mmCIF file of C-alpha atoms in Angstrom:
data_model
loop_
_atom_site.group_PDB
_atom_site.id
_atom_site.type_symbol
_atom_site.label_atom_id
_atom_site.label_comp_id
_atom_site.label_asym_id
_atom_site.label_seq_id
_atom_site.Cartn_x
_atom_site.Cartn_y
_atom_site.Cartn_z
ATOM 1 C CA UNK U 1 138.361 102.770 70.855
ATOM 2 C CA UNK U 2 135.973 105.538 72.523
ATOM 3 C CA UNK U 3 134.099 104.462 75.662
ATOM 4 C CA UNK U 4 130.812 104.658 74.302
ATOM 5 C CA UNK U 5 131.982 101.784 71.691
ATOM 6 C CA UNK U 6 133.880 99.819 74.442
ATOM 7 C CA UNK U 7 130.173 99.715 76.388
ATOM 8 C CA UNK U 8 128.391 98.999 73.173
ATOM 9 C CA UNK U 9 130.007 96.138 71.946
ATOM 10 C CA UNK U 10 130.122 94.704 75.725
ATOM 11 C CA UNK U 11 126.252 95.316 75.856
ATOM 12 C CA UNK U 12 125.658 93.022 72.789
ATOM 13 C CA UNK U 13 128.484 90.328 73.645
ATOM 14 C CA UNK U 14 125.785 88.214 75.773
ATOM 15 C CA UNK U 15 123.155 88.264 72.979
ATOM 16 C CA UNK U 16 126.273 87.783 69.902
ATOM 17 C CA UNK U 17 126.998 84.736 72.076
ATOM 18 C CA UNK U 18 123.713 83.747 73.270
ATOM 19 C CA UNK U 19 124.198 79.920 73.646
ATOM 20 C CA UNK U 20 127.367 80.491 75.503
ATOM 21 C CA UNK U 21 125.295 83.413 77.675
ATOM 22 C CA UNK U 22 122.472 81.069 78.488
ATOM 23 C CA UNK U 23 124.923 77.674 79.282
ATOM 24 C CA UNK U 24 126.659 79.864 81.828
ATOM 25 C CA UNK U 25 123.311 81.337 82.943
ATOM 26 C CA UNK U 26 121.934 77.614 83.731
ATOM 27 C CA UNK U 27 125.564 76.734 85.568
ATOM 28 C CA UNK U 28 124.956 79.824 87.976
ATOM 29 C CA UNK U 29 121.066 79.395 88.119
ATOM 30 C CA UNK U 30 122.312 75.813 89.279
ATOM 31 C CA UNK U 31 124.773 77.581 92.289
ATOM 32 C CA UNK U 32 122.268 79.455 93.412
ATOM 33 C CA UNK U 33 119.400 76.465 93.373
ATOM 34 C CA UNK U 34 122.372 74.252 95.104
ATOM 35 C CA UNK U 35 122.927 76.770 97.626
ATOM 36 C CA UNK U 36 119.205 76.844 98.589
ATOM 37 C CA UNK U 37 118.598 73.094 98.958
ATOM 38 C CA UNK U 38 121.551 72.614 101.102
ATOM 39 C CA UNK U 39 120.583 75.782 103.421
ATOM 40 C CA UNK U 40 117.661 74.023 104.227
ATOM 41 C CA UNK U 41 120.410 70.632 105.469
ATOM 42 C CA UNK U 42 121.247 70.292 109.236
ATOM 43 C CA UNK U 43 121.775 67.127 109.906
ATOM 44 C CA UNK U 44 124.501 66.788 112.873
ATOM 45 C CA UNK U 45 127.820 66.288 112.253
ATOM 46 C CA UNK U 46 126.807 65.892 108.540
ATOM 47 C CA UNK U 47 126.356 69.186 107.926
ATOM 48 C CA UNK U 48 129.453 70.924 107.577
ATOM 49 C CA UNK U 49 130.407 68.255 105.433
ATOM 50 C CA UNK U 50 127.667 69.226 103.125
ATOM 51 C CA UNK U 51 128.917 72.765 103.284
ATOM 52 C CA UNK U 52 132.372 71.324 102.191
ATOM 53 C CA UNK U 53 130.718 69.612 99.491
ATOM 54 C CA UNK U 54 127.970 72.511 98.184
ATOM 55 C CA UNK U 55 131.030 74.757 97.961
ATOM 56 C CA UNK U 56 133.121 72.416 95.842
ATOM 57 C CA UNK U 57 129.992 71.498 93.606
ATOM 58 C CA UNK U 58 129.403 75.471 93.135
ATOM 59 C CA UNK U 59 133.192 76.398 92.703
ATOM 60 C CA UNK U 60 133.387 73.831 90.083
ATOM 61 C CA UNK U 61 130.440 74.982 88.404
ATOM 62 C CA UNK U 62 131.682 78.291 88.521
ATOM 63 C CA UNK U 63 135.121 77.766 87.120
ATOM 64 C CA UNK U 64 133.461 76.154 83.978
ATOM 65 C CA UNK U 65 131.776 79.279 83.653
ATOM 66 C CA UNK U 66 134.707 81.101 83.378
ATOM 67 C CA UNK U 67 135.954 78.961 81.085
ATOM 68 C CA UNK U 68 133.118 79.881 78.562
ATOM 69 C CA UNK U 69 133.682 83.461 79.177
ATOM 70 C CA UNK U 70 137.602 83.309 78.380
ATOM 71 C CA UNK U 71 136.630 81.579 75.168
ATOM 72 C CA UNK U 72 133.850 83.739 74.202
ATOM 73 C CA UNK U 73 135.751 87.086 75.190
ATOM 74 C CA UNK U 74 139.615 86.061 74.959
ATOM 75 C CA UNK U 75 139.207 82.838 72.831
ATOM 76 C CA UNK U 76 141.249 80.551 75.387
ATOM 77 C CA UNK U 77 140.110 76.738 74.472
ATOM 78 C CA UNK U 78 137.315 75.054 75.887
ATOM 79 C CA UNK U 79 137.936 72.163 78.408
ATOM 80 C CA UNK U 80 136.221 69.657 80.776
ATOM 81 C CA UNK U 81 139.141 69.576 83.720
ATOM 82 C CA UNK U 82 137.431 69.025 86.987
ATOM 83 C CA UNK U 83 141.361 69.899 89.065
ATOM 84 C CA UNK U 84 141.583 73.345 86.725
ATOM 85 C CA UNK U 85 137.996 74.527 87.444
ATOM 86 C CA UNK U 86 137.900 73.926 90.745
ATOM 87 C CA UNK U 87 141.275 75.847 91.203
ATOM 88 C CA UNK U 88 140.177 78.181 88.667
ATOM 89 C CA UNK U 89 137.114 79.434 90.602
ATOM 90 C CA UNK U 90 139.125 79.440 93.719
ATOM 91 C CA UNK U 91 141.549 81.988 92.176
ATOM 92 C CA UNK U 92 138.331 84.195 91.108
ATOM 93 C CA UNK U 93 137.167 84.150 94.611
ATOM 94 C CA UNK U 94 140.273 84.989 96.252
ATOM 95 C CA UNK U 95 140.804 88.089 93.698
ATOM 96 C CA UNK U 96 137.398 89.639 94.673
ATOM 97 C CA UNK U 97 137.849 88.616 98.891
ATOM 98 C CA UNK U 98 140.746 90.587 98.725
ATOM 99 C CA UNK U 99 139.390 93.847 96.641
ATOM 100 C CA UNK U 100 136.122 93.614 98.968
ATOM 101 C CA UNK U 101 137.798 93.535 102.613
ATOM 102 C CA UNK U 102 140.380 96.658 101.098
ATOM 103 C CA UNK U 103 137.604 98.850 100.716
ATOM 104 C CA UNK U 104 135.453 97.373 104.082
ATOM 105 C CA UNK U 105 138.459 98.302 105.489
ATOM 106 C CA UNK U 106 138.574 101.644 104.209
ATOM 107 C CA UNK U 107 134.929 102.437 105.368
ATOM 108 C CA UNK U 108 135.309 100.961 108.785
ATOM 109 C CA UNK U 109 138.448 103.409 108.939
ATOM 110 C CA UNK U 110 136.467 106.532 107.447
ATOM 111 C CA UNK U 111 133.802 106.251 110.843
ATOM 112 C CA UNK U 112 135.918 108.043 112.473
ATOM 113 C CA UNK U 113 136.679 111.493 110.562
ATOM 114 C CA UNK U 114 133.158 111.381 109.385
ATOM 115 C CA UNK U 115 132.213 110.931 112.893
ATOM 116 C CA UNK U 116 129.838 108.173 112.755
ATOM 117 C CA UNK U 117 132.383 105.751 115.165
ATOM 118 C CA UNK U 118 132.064 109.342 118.571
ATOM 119 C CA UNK U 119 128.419 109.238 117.322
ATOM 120 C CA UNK U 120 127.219 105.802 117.951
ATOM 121 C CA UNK U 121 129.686 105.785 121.274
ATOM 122 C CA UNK U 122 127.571 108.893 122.381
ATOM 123 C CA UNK U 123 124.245 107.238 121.698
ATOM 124 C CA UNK U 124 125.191 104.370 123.183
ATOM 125 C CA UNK U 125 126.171 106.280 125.891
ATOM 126 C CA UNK U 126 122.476 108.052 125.698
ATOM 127 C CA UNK U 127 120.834 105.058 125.925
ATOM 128 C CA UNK U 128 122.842 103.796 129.097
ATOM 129 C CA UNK U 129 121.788 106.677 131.424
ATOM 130 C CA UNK U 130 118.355 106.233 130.094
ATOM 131 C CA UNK U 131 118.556 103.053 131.065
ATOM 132 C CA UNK U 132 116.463 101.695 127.768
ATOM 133 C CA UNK U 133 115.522 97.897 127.528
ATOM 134 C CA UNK U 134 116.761 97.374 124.009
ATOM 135 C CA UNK U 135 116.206 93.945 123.888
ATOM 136 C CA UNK U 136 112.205 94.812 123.406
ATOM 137 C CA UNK U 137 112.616 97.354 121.160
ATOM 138 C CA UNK U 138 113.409 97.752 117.484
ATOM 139 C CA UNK U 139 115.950 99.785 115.840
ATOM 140 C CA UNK U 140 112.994 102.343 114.678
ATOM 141 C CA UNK U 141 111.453 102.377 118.168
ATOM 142 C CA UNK U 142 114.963 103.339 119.626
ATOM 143 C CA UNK U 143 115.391 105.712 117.288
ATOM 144 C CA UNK U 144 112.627 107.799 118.006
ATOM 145 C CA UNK U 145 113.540 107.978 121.737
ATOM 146 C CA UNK U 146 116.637 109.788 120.609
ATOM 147 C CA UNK U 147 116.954 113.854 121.053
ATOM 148 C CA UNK U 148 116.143 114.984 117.243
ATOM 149 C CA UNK U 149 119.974 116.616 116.999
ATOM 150 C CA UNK U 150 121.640 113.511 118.055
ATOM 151 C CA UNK U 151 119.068 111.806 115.443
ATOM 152 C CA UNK U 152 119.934 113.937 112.911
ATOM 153 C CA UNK U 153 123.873 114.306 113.572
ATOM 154 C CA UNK U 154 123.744 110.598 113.082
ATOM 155 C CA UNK U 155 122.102 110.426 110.178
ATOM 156 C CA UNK U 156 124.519 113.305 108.482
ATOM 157 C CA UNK U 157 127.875 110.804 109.598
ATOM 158 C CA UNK U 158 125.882 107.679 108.380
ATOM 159 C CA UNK U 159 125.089 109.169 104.920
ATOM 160 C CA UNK U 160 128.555 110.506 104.491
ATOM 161 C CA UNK U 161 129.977 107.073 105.309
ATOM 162 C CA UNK U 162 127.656 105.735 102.915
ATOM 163 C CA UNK U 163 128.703 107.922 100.461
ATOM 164 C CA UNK U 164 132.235 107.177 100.944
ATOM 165 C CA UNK U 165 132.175 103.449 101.318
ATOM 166 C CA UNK U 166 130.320 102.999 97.748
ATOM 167 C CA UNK U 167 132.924 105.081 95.875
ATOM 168 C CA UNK U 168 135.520 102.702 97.410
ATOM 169 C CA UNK U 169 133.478 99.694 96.692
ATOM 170 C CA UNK U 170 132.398 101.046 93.022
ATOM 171 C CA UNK U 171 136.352 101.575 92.680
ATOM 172 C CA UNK U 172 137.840 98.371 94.013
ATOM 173 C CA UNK U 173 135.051 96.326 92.126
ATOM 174 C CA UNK U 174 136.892 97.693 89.064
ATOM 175 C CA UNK U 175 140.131 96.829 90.327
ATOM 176 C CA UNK U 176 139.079 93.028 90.728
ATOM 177 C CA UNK U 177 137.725 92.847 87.334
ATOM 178 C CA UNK U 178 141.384 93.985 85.403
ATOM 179 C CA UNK U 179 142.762 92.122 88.255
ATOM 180 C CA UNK U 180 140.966 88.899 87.101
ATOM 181 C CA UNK U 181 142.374 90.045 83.478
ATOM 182 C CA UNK U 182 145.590 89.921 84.022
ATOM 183 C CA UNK U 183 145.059 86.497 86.076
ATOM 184 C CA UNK U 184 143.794 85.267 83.072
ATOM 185 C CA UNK U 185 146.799 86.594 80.846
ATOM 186 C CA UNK U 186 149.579 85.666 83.322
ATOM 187 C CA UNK U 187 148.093 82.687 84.954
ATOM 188 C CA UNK U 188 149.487 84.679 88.200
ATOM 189 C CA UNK U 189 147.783 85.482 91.587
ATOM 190 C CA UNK U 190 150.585 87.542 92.753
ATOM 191 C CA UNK U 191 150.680 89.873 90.131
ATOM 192 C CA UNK U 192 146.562 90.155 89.919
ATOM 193 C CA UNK U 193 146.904 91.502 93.845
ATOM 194 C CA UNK U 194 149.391 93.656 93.396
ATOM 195 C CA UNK U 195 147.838 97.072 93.325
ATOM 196 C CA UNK U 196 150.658 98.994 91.928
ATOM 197 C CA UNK U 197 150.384 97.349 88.470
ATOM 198 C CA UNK U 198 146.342 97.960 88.671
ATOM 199 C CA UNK U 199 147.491 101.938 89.353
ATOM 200 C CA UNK U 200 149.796 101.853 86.857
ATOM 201 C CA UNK U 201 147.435 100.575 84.075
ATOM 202 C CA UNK U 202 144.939 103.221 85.420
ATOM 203 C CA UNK U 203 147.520 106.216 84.762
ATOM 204 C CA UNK U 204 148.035 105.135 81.478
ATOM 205 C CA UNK U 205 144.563 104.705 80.175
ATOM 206 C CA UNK U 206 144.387 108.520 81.943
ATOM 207 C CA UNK U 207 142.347 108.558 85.112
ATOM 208 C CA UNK U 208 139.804 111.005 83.721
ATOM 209 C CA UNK U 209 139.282 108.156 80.802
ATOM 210 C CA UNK U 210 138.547 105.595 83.289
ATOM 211 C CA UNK U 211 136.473 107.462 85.752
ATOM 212 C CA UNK U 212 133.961 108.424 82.732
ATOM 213 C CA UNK U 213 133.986 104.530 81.803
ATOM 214 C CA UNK U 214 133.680 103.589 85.857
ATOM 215 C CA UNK U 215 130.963 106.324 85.406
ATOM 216 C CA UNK U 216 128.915 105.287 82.672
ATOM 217 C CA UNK U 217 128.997 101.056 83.581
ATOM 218 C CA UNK U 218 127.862 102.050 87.416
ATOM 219 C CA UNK U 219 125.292 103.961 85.693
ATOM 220 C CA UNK U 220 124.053 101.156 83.576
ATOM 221 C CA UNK U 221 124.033 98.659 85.862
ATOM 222 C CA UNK U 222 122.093 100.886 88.420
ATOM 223 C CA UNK U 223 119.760 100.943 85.682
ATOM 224 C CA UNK U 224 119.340 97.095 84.755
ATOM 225 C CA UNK U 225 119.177 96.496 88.651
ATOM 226 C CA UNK U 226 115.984 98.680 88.957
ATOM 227 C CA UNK U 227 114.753 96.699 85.906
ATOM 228 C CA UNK U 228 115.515 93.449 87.719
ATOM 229 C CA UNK U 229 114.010 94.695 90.888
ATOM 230 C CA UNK U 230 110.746 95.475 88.964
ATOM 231 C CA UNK U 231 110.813 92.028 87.702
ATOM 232 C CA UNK U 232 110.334 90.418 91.107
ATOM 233 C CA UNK U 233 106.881 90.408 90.892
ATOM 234 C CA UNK U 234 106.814 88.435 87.763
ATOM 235 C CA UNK U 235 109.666 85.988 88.087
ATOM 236 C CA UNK U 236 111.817 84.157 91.005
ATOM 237 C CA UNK U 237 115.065 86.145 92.620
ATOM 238 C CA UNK U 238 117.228 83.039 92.104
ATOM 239 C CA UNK U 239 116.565 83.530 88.435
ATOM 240 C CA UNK U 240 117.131 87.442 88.460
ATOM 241 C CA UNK U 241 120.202 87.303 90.966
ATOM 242 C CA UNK U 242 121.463 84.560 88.562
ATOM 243 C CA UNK U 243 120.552 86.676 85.652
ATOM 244 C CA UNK U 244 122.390 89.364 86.393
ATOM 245 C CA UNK U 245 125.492 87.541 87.799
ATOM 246 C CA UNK U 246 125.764 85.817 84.453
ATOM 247 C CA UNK U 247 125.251 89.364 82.289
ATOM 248 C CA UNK U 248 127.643 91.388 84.906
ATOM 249 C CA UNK U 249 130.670 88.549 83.721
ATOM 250 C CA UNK U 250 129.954 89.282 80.516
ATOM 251 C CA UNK U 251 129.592 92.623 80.236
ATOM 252 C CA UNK U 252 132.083 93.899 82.101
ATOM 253 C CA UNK U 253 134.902 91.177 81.455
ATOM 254 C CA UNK U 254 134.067 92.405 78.257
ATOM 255 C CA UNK U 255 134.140 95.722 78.549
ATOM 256 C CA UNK U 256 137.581 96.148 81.207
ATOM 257 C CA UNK U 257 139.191 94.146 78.511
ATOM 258 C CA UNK U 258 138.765 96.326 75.784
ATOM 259 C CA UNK U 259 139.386 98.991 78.242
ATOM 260 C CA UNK U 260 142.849 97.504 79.657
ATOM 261 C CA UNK U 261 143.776 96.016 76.202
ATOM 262 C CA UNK U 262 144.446 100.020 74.532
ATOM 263 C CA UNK U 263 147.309 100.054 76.759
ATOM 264 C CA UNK U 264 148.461 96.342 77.434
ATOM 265 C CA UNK U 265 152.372 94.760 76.651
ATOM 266 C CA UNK U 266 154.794 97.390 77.669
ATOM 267 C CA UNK U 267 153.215 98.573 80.973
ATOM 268 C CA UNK U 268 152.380 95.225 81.814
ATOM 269 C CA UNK U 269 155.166 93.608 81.156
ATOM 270 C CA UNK U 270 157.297 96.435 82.726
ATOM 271 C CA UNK U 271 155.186 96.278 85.907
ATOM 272 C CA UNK U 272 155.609 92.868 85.911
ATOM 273 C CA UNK U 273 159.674 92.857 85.911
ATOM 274 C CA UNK U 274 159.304 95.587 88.895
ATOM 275 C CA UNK U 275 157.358 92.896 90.996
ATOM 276 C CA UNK U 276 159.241 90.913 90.176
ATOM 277 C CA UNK U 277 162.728 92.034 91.282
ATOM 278 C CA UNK U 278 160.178 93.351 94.217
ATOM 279 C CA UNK U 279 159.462 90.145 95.242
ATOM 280 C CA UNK U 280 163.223 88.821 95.382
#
């Protein structure tokens, strides 16, 4: 299937399945309206209790939205299993922890050949010998007591960091979402970390191929965020953030299946007998 087909029939999945798009849209509408009334909760010795609890409440909320996706993208049955959801969602969230702190990791690294990491020590440096009380300024008025090249040179490293740390994050992201595929196929944690068999899936589908389809969704969803962000004005962020939460596990489920599924059972399964022996 061509790329341009893959994103088409992803675009129209949440409007083909409209009643199962706008059940999970109420159960993350409902995380995010939980979240807020118990932010607003400090009471003692009570309260991280209430954390405890919010996070359960959300989790399982959230794995019964994942539910409805499996069934409306890789027609797994419906259920109403409090244990499974709850350890369901808790799977999810470890999957994209772990592809988030890789590439943090990666950009916290990349400070220091871009030279951000010797230009904040020399500006901090600066601002020592010109003995500045930073505690009454703001980050704008510091800035502007800075020489222009050290202003400047700082700016270069931070944009270049930038640069770097959302091609990482734009590439991990789609790691965690074929990751959370093959969770969902193999019902296995340990193989939906392992990196190797995400590499090895991106070699076959040809890296070219899946940089033009990385490409084109990054693109589109750049594009539905501006629309969102226009939107403020009219309605509430909870319902936009929750919005586009619900439409991004749609589409792009969607879409990294049809992707992944072109070149599923032999690599997987032979990546899967090399972690295992791996793992002996």
């Amino acid at each position: 299937m061509r790329i341009r087909e893959i994103i088409y029939e992803s675009l129209k999945l949440p409007f083909s399945e409209y009643k199962s798009f706008v059940f999970v849209f109420i159960l993350i509408l409902s995380c995010e309206i939980i979240s807020k009334i118990f932010y607003y909760f400090h009471i003692g010795s009570f309260y991280l209790f209430l954390i405890l609890l919010r996070s359960i409440i959300t989790l399982i909320l959230m794995g019964i939205s994942l539910n409805i996706v499996e069934y409306c993208i890789f027609n797994n049955s419906l259920h109403l299993n409090i244990k499974q959801h709850l350890f369901g969602a808790i799977k999810e969230y470890i999957i994209t922890l772990y592809y988030l702190i890789i590439p943090t990791l990666i950009s916290v690294f990349f400070m220091i050949p871009t030279g951000l990491y010797s230009k904040l020590m020399h500006i901090h440096e600066y601002i020592l010998k010109m003995d500045l009380d930073t505690t009454t300024l703001t980050i704008n008025e510091i800035s502007k007591q800075l020489p222009h090249t050290l202003h400047m040179g700082l700016q270069h490293s931070l944009q270049l960091n930038i640069l770097i740390a959302i091609i990482f994050f734009v590439l991990f992201t789609s790691f965690s979402f074929i990751s959370k595929i093959l969770l969902i196929k193999y019902n296995s944690v340990k193989i939906a970390l392992d990196i190797r068999i995400i590499i090895k899936i991106i070699i076959n589908i040809g890296f070219k191929r899946f940089m033009k389809f990385i490409l084109l969704i990054t693109l589109l969803l750049i594009v539905l965020v501006n629309v969102l962000v226009l939107l403020e004005m009219f309605l509430s962020d909870v319902l936009l953030s929750a919005f586009f939460e619900s439409f991004l596990l749609f589409f792009a489920t969607n879409a990294f299946y049809k992707l992944y599924l072109e070149y599923d059972t032999k690599v997987i399964m032979k990546a899967k007998r090399d972690t295992t022996s791996y793992y002996r």
